[in-house]
Amino acid sequence: MDEYKVMIVEDDPMVMQIHSNYLARAGGFSVAERVSDGEQALAALKKEQVDLIILDVFMPKADGFAVLQRIREEGYDTEVIMVTAANDYASLNRAMKLGALDYLIKPYDYSRLEKALKKFRRKMNRKEGGQKAVLLEQREVDLFFEESEREDDLPKSINPNTIELVRRFFREHGREEYTSLEVAQAVELSSVTARKYLNYLISQQELKATVDYMTGGRPCIRYRYVSRSLGDRKRRSACPVK
């Protein structure tokens, strides 16, 4: 494909222009539609199919999540990169579950969008290559699901998106200690799943676990992010009773 067609959905004209300039700088992308709210985006998509949507979250009439959900419900095979000021875990989790290709937090720089566009190109190349074959081999199937954030492979039981959620939680709260239940609630995982990911990060020496005996009840394990730049840790409240 010579150029990929892009729709920009953004209610701030200045940000929309930044998106357009960055896409032109990247090369290989043509802005087919510029719309300022969710309803316009859905109407435009019915008229003209695009390959990629750069989608804001906070917009009038229909927010970005409502738009993305409708896109999936109506069966459009359009890739979506969300670019938004929504930097909470619930929003990130929701975007992942709805199949967003990437999630950029405003303000972002060109290098971060370029990384997202490279991910988009890789996925499109795999899609286009796969259409030539009637049957896929396992190694070809694996390529569609393979987007590890590290060069070394993760264990099969560890999802790269989920592990990044947990990592990011600790990076942003690195001066504090948390129980597995607190982590589970913060990133919307089950307690069992949270402990699995916490144990993995301990094995990678990214977290440190300590046993807290000063709870007035049963001891509990607290986890904190390991970084030389974090300084002294702060202690959280007493362990919650299960």
mmCIF file of C-alpha atoms in Angstrom:
data_model
loop_
_atom_site.group_PDB
_atom_site.id
_atom_site.type_symbol
_atom_site.label_atom_id
_atom_site.label_comp_id
_atom_site.label_asym_id
_atom_site.label_seq_id
_atom_site.Cartn_x
_atom_site.Cartn_y
_atom_site.Cartn_z
ATOM 1 C CA MET A 1 0.000 0.000 0.000
ATOM 2 C CA ASP A 2 1.378 3.433 -0.994
ATOM 3 C CA GLU A 3 -0.288 5.417 1.788
ATOM 4 C CA TYR A 4 -2.458 4.503 4.738
ATOM 5 C CA LYS A 5 -5.632 6.544 5.159
ATOM 6 C CA VAL A 6 -6.039 8.152 8.574
ATOM 7 C CA MET A 7 -8.940 9.771 10.409
ATOM 8 C CA ILE A 8 -8.116 12.258 13.168
ATOM 9 C CA VAL A 9 -10.790 12.616 15.858
ATOM 10 C CA GLU A 10 -9.882 15.580 18.062
ATOM 11 C CA ASP A 11 -11.863 18.575 19.332
ATOM 12 C CA ASP A 12 -8.823 20.825 19.880
ATOM 13 C CA PRO A 13 -7.783 22.430 16.539
ATOM 14 C CA MET A 14 -4.193 22.958 17.693
ATOM 15 C CA VAL A 15 -3.776 19.312 18.719
ATOM 16 C CA MET A 16 -5.401 18.192 15.469
ATOM 17 C CA GLN A 17 -2.799 20.203 13.542
ATOM 18 C CA ILE A 18 0.005 18.635 15.574
ATOM 19 C CA HIS A 19 -1.324 15.175 14.689
ATOM 20 C CA SER A 20 -1.453 16.157 11.000
ATOM 21 C CA ASN A 21 2.081 17.557 11.033
ATOM 22 C CA TYR A 22 3.498 14.478 12.732
ATOM 23 C CA LEU A 23 1.753 12.136 10.284
ATOM 24 C CA ALA A 24 3.171 14.120 7.358
ATOM 25 C CA ARG A 25 6.621 13.953 8.938
ATOM 26 C CA ALA A 26 6.372 10.176 9.347
ATOM 27 C CA GLY A 27 5.498 9.688 5.677
ATOM 28 C CA GLY A 28 3.235 7.055 4.174
ATOM 29 C CA PHE A 29 0.073 8.423 5.773
ATOM 30 C CA SER A 30 -2.725 10.457 4.220
ATOM 31 C CA VAL A 31 -5.233 12.293 6.445
ATOM 32 C CA ALA A 32 -8.581 11.416 4.873
ATOM 33 C CA GLU A 33 -10.869 12.824 7.584
ATOM 34 C CA ARG A 34 -10.627 15.426 10.349
ATOM 35 C CA VAL A 35 -13.564 15.461 12.759
ATOM 36 C CA SER A 36 -14.113 17.078 16.146
ATOM 37 C CA ASP A 37 -16.541 14.761 17.943
ATOM 38 C CA GLY A 38 -17.497 11.119 18.251
ATOM 39 C CA GLU A 39 -20.727 11.271 16.269
ATOM 40 C CA GLN A 40 -18.951 12.882 13.315
ATOM 41 C CA ALA A 41 -16.325 10.143 13.480
ATOM 42 C CA LEU A 42 -18.892 7.346 13.264
ATOM 43 C CA ALA A 43 -20.738 9.089 10.426
ATOM 44 C CA ALA A 44 -17.502 9.651 8.491
ATOM 45 C CA LEU A 45 -16.431 6.037 8.956
ATOM 46 C CA LYS A 46 -19.651 4.839 7.332
ATOM 47 C CA LYS A 47 -18.885 6.967 4.265
ATOM 48 C CA GLU A 48 -15.192 6.181 3.901
ATOM 49 C CA GLN A 49 -13.167 3.302 5.297
ATOM 50 C CA VAL A 50 -9.818 4.280 6.808
ATOM 51 C CA ASP A 51 -6.858 2.207 7.969
ATOM 52 C CA LEU A 52 -6.069 4.103 11.152
ATOM 53 C CA ILE A 53 -7.909 6.386 13.564
ATOM 54 C CA ILE A 54 -6.108 8.799 15.896
ATOM 55 C CA LEU A 55 -8.738 9.063 18.618
ATOM 56 C CA ASP A 56 -9.171 11.474 21.529
ATOM 57 C CA VAL A 57 -11.179 10.437 24.606
ATOM 58 C CA PHE A 58 -12.734 13.587 26.043
ATOM 59 C CA MET A 59 -14.992 14.942 23.301
ATOM 60 C CA PRO A 60 -18.544 16.278 22.989
ATOM 61 C CA LYS A 61 -21.522 14.079 22.009
ATOM 62 C CA ALA A 62 -19.689 10.728 22.124
ATOM 63 C CA ASP A 63 -16.389 10.140 23.904
ATOM 64 C CA GLY A 64 -13.522 8.128 22.488
ATOM 65 C CA PHE A 65 -14.419 4.945 24.343
ATOM 66 C CA ALA A 66 -17.982 5.032 23.017
ATOM 67 C CA VAL A 67 -16.607 5.527 19.503
ATOM 68 C CA LEU A 68 -14.125 2.658 19.846
ATOM 69 C CA GLN A 69 -16.805 0.355 21.226
ATOM 70 C CA ARG A 70 -19.130 1.166 18.310
ATOM 71 C CA ILE A 71 -16.303 0.560 15.844
ATOM 72 C CA ARG A 72 -15.772 -2.916 17.277
ATOM 73 C CA GLU A 73 -19.490 -3.706 17.545
ATOM 74 C CA GLU A 74 -20.051 -2.776 13.901
ATOM 75 C CA GLY A 75 -17.175 -4.945 12.734
ATOM 76 C CA TYR A 76 -14.765 -2.340 11.350
ATOM 77 C CA ASP A 77 -11.225 -3.680 11.035
ATOM 78 C CA THR A 78 -9.737 -0.237 11.648
ATOM 79 C CA GLU A 79 -6.721 0.175 13.915
ATOM 80 C CA VAL A 80 -7.051 2.825 16.629
ATOM 81 C CA ILE A 81 -4.353 4.786 18.431
ATOM 82 C CA MET A 82 -5.768 6.677 21.382
ATOM 83 C CA VAL A 83 -4.144 10.032 22.149
ATOM 84 C CA THR A 84 -5.623 11.531 25.282
ATOM 85 C CA ALA A 85 -5.144 13.332 28.569
ATOM 86 C CA ALA A 86 -6.857 10.403 30.357
ATOM 87 C CA ASN A 87 -3.960 8.955 32.345
ATOM 88 C CA ASP A 88 -5.826 6.771 34.844
ATOM 89 C CA TYR A 89 -5.617 2.982 34.968
ATOM 90 C CA ALA A 90 -9.323 2.468 34.344
ATOM 91 C CA SER A 91 -9.102 4.341 31.030
ATOM 92 C CA LEU A 92 -5.983 2.470 29.935
ATOM 93 C CA ASN A 93 -7.534 -0.865 30.882
ATOM 94 C CA ARG A 94 -10.710 -0.041 28.979
ATOM 95 C CA ALA A 95 -8.761 0.948 25.868
ATOM 96 C CA MET A 96 -6.837 -2.311 25.959
ATOM 97 C CA LYS A 97 -10.002 -4.389 26.335
ATOM 98 C CA LEU A 98 -11.575 -2.594 23.365
ATOM 99 C CA GLY A 99 -8.572 -3.413 21.208
ATOM 100 C CA ALA A 100 -6.739 -0.093 20.917
ATOM 101 C CA LEU A 101 -3.414 -0.567 19.144
ATOM 102 C CA ASP A 102 -1.616 1.964 21.334
ATOM 103 C CA TYR A 103 -2.305 4.596 23.991
ATOM 104 C CA LEU A 104 -0.492 7.941 24.058
ATOM 105 C CA ILE A 105 -0.852 10.414 26.915
ATOM 106 C CA LYS A 106 -0.929 14.124 26.094
ATOM 107 C CA PRO A 107 1.319 15.960 25.738
ATOM 108 C CA TYR A 108 3.355 13.528 23.645
ATOM 109 C CA ASP A 109 6.346 14.016 21.363
ATOM 110 C CA TYR A 110 6.987 12.888 17.814
ATOM 111 C CA SER A 111 9.198 9.960 18.808
ATOM 112 C CA ARG A 112 6.359 8.376 20.795
ATOM 113 C CA LEU A 113 3.885 8.686 17.931
ATOM 114 C CA GLU A 114 6.526 7.374 15.548
ATOM 115 C CA LYS A 115 6.854 4.271 17.732
ATOM 116 C CA ALA A 116 3.074 3.764 17.588
ATOM 117 C CA LEU A 117 3.061 4.215 13.804
ATOM 118 C CA LYS A 118 5.835 1.632 13.432
ATOM 119 C CA LYS A 119 3.738 -0.799 15.455
ATOM 120 C CA PHE A 120 0.811 -0.024 13.144
ATOM 121 C CA ARG A 121 2.907 -0.674 10.024
ATOM 122 C CA ARG A 122 4.158 -3.996 11.382
ATOM 123 C CA LYS A 123 0.627 -5.117 12.124
ATOM 124 C CA MET A 124 -0.632 -4.029 8.703
ATOM 125 C CA ASN A 125 2.238 -5.842 6.990
ATOM 126 C CA ARG A 126 1.303 -9.030 8.825
ATOM 127 C CA LYS A 127 -2.366 -8.579 7.927
ATOM 128 C CA GLU A 128 -1.601 -7.970 4.264
ATOM 129 C CA GLY A 129 0.832 -10.881 4.125
ATOM 130 C CA GLY A 130 -1.662 -13.193 5.821
ATOM 131 C CA GLN A 131 -4.362 -12.443 3.262
ATOM 132 C CA LYS A 132 -2.306 -14.210 0.591
ATOM 133 C CA ALA A 133 -2.550 -17.558 2.364
ATOM 134 C CA VAL A 134 -5.656 -19.606 3.016
ATOM 135 C CA LEU A 135 -4.178 -21.388 6.035
ATOM 136 C CA LEU A 136 -1.774 -20.004 8.615
ATOM 137 C CA GLU A 137 1.005 -21.835 10.399
ATOM 138 C CA GLN A 138 1.413 -21.361 14.144
ATOM 139 C CA ARG A 139 4.467 -19.127 13.727
ATOM 140 C CA GLU A 140 2.402 -16.822 11.499
ATOM 141 C CA VAL A 141 -0.434 -16.749 14.017
ATOM 142 C CA ASP A 142 2.040 -15.922 16.782
ATOM 143 C CA LEU A 143 3.196 -12.818 14.916
ATOM 144 C CA PHE A 144 -0.267 -11.292 15.216
ATOM 145 C CA PHE A 145 -0.165 -11.565 18.992
ATOM 146 C CA GLU A 146 3.512 -10.853 19.491
ATOM 147 C CA GLU A 147 4.153 -7.283 20.685
ATOM 148 C CA SER A 148 6.451 -7.637 23.664
ATOM 149 C CA GLU A 149 7.690 -4.406 25.197
ATOM 150 C CA ARG A 150 11.078 -6.014 25.854
ATOM 151 C CA GLU A 151 13.605 -7.768 23.678
ATOM 152 C CA ASP A 152 13.595 -10.831 25.906
ATOM 153 C CA ASP A 153 10.508 -13.024 25.717
ATOM 154 C CA LEU A 154 8.005 -13.026 28.536
ATOM 155 C CA PRO A 155 6.760 -16.333 29.956
ATOM 156 C CA LYS A 156 3.643 -17.586 28.189
ATOM 157 C CA SER A 157 1.528 -16.969 31.284
ATOM 158 C CA ILE A 158 2.514 -13.274 31.433
ATOM 159 C CA ASN A 159 0.578 -10.879 29.221
ATOM 160 C CA PRO A 160 2.765 -7.930 28.075
ATOM 161 C CA ASN A 161 -0.058 -5.405 28.387
ATOM 162 C CA THR A 162 -0.989 -6.527 31.884
ATOM 163 C CA ILE A 163 2.597 -6.594 33.124
ATOM 164 C CA GLU A 164 3.033 -3.053 31.830
ATOM 165 C CA LEU A 165 -0.046 -1.949 33.776
ATOM 166 C CA VAL A 166 1.467 -3.306 36.986
ATOM 167 C CA ARG A 167 4.895 -1.838 36.207
ATOM 168 C CA ARG A 168 3.434 1.557 35.521
ATOM 169 C CA PHE A 169 1.470 1.504 38.767
ATOM 170 C CA PHE A 170 4.654 0.987 40.770
ATOM 171 C CA ARG A 171 6.653 3.527 38.751
ATOM 172 C CA GLU A 172 4.066 6.169 39.543
ATOM 173 C CA HIS A 173 3.809 5.162 43.214
ATOM 174 C CA GLY A 174 7.404 4.090 43.720
ATOM 175 C CA ARG A 175 7.877 5.677 47.142
ATOM 176 C CA GLU A 176 5.125 3.598 48.698
ATOM 177 C CA GLU A 177 4.505 -0.046 49.575
ATOM 178 C CA TYR A 178 1.370 -1.893 48.525
ATOM 179 C CA THR A 179 -0.267 -5.207 49.294
ATOM 180 C CA SER A 180 -1.332 -7.517 46.481
ATOM 181 C CA LEU A 181 -4.970 -6.638 47.193
ATOM 182 C CA GLU A 182 -4.280 -2.912 46.811
ATOM 183 C CA VAL A 183 -2.487 -3.524 43.518
ATOM 184 C CA ALA A 184 -5.303 -5.759 42.292
ATOM 185 C CA GLN A 185 -7.899 -3.090 43.030
ATOM 186 C CA ALA A 186 -5.830 -0.303 41.461
ATOM 187 C CA VAL A 187 -5.262 -2.038 38.121
ATOM 188 C CA GLU A 188 -8.525 -3.996 38.105
ATOM 189 C CA LEU A 189 -7.163 -7.536 38.349
ATOM 190 C CA SER A 190 -8.196 -10.471 40.486
ATOM 191 C CA SER A 191 -6.091 -11.036 43.608
ATOM 192 C CA VAL A 192 -4.735 -14.305 42.205
ATOM 193 C CA THR A 193 -3.709 -12.667 38.925
ATOM 194 C CA ALA A 194 -2.133 -9.710 40.706
ATOM 195 C CA ARG A 195 0.001 -12.014 42.859
ATOM 196 C CA LYS A 196 1.186 -13.876 39.760
ATOM 197 C CA TYR A 197 2.411 -10.659 38.159
ATOM 198 C CA LEU A 198 3.915 -9.381 41.402
ATOM 199 C CA ASN A 199 5.869 -12.612 41.824
ATOM 200 C CA TYR A 200 7.113 -12.347 38.250
ATOM 201 C CA LEU A 201 8.368 -8.789 38.843
ATOM 202 C CA ILE A 202 10.110 -9.968 42.014
ATOM 203 C CA SER A 203 11.844 -12.688 39.997
ATOM 204 C CA GLN A 204 13.046 -9.964 37.602
ATOM 205 C CA GLN A 205 14.276 -7.891 40.576
ATOM 206 C CA GLU A 206 11.907 -5.061 39.644
ATOM 207 C CA LEU A 207 9.990 -5.307 42.922
ATOM 208 C CA LYS A 208 10.989 -6.058 46.477
ATOM 209 C CA ALA A 209 8.688 -7.850 48.924
ATOM 210 C CA THR A 210 8.780 -7.450 52.697
ATOM 211 C CA VAL A 211 6.680 -9.138 55.369
ATOM 212 C CA ASP A 212 4.830 -6.712 57.648
ATOM 213 C CA TYR A 213 4.327 -8.158 61.138
ATOM 214 C CA MET A 214 3.074 -4.880 62.639
ATOM 215 C CA THR A 215 -0.508 -5.263 61.461
ATOM 216 C CA GLY A 216 -2.217 -6.148 64.721
ATOM 217 C CA GLY A 217 -3.290 -9.374 63.063
ATOM 218 C CA ARG A 218 -1.938 -11.738 60.445
ATOM 219 C CA PRO A 219 1.333 -10.658 58.780
ATOM 220 C CA CYS A 220 1.026 -9.522 55.179
ATOM 221 C CA ILE A 221 3.399 -9.034 52.268
ATOM 222 C CA ARG A 222 4.068 -5.537 50.943
ATOM 223 C CA TYR A 223 5.593 -4.755 47.553
ATOM 224 C CA ARG A 224 7.572 -1.767 46.386
ATOM 225 C CA TYR A 225 9.306 -0.721 43.191
ATOM 226 C CA VAL A 226 13.089 -1.142 43.129
ATOM 227 C CA SER A 227 14.863 2.011 41.958
ATOM 228 C CA ARG A 228 17.924 3.831 43.260
ATOM 229 C CA SER A 229 16.297 7.184 42.538
ATOM 230 C CA LEU A 230 13.165 6.651 44.603
ATOM 231 C CA GLY A 231 14.629 7.446 48.026
ATOM 232 C CA ASP A 232 13.112 6.229 51.243
ATOM 233 C CA ARG A 233 9.817 4.417 50.940
ATOM 234 C CA LYS A 234 6.635 5.465 52.702
ATOM 235 C CA ARG A 235 4.523 2.923 54.530
ATOM 236 C CA ARG A 236 0.934 2.377 53.549
ATOM 237 C CA SER A 237 -1.969 1.852 55.940
ATOM 238 C CA ALA A 238 -2.532 -1.436 57.743
ATOM 239 C CA CYS A 239 -3.029 -4.548 55.636
ATOM 240 C CA PRO A 240 -6.659 -4.957 54.614
ATOM 241 C CA VAL A 241 -8.447 -7.914 56.121
ATOM 242 C CA LYS A 242 -9.533 -10.462 53.517
#
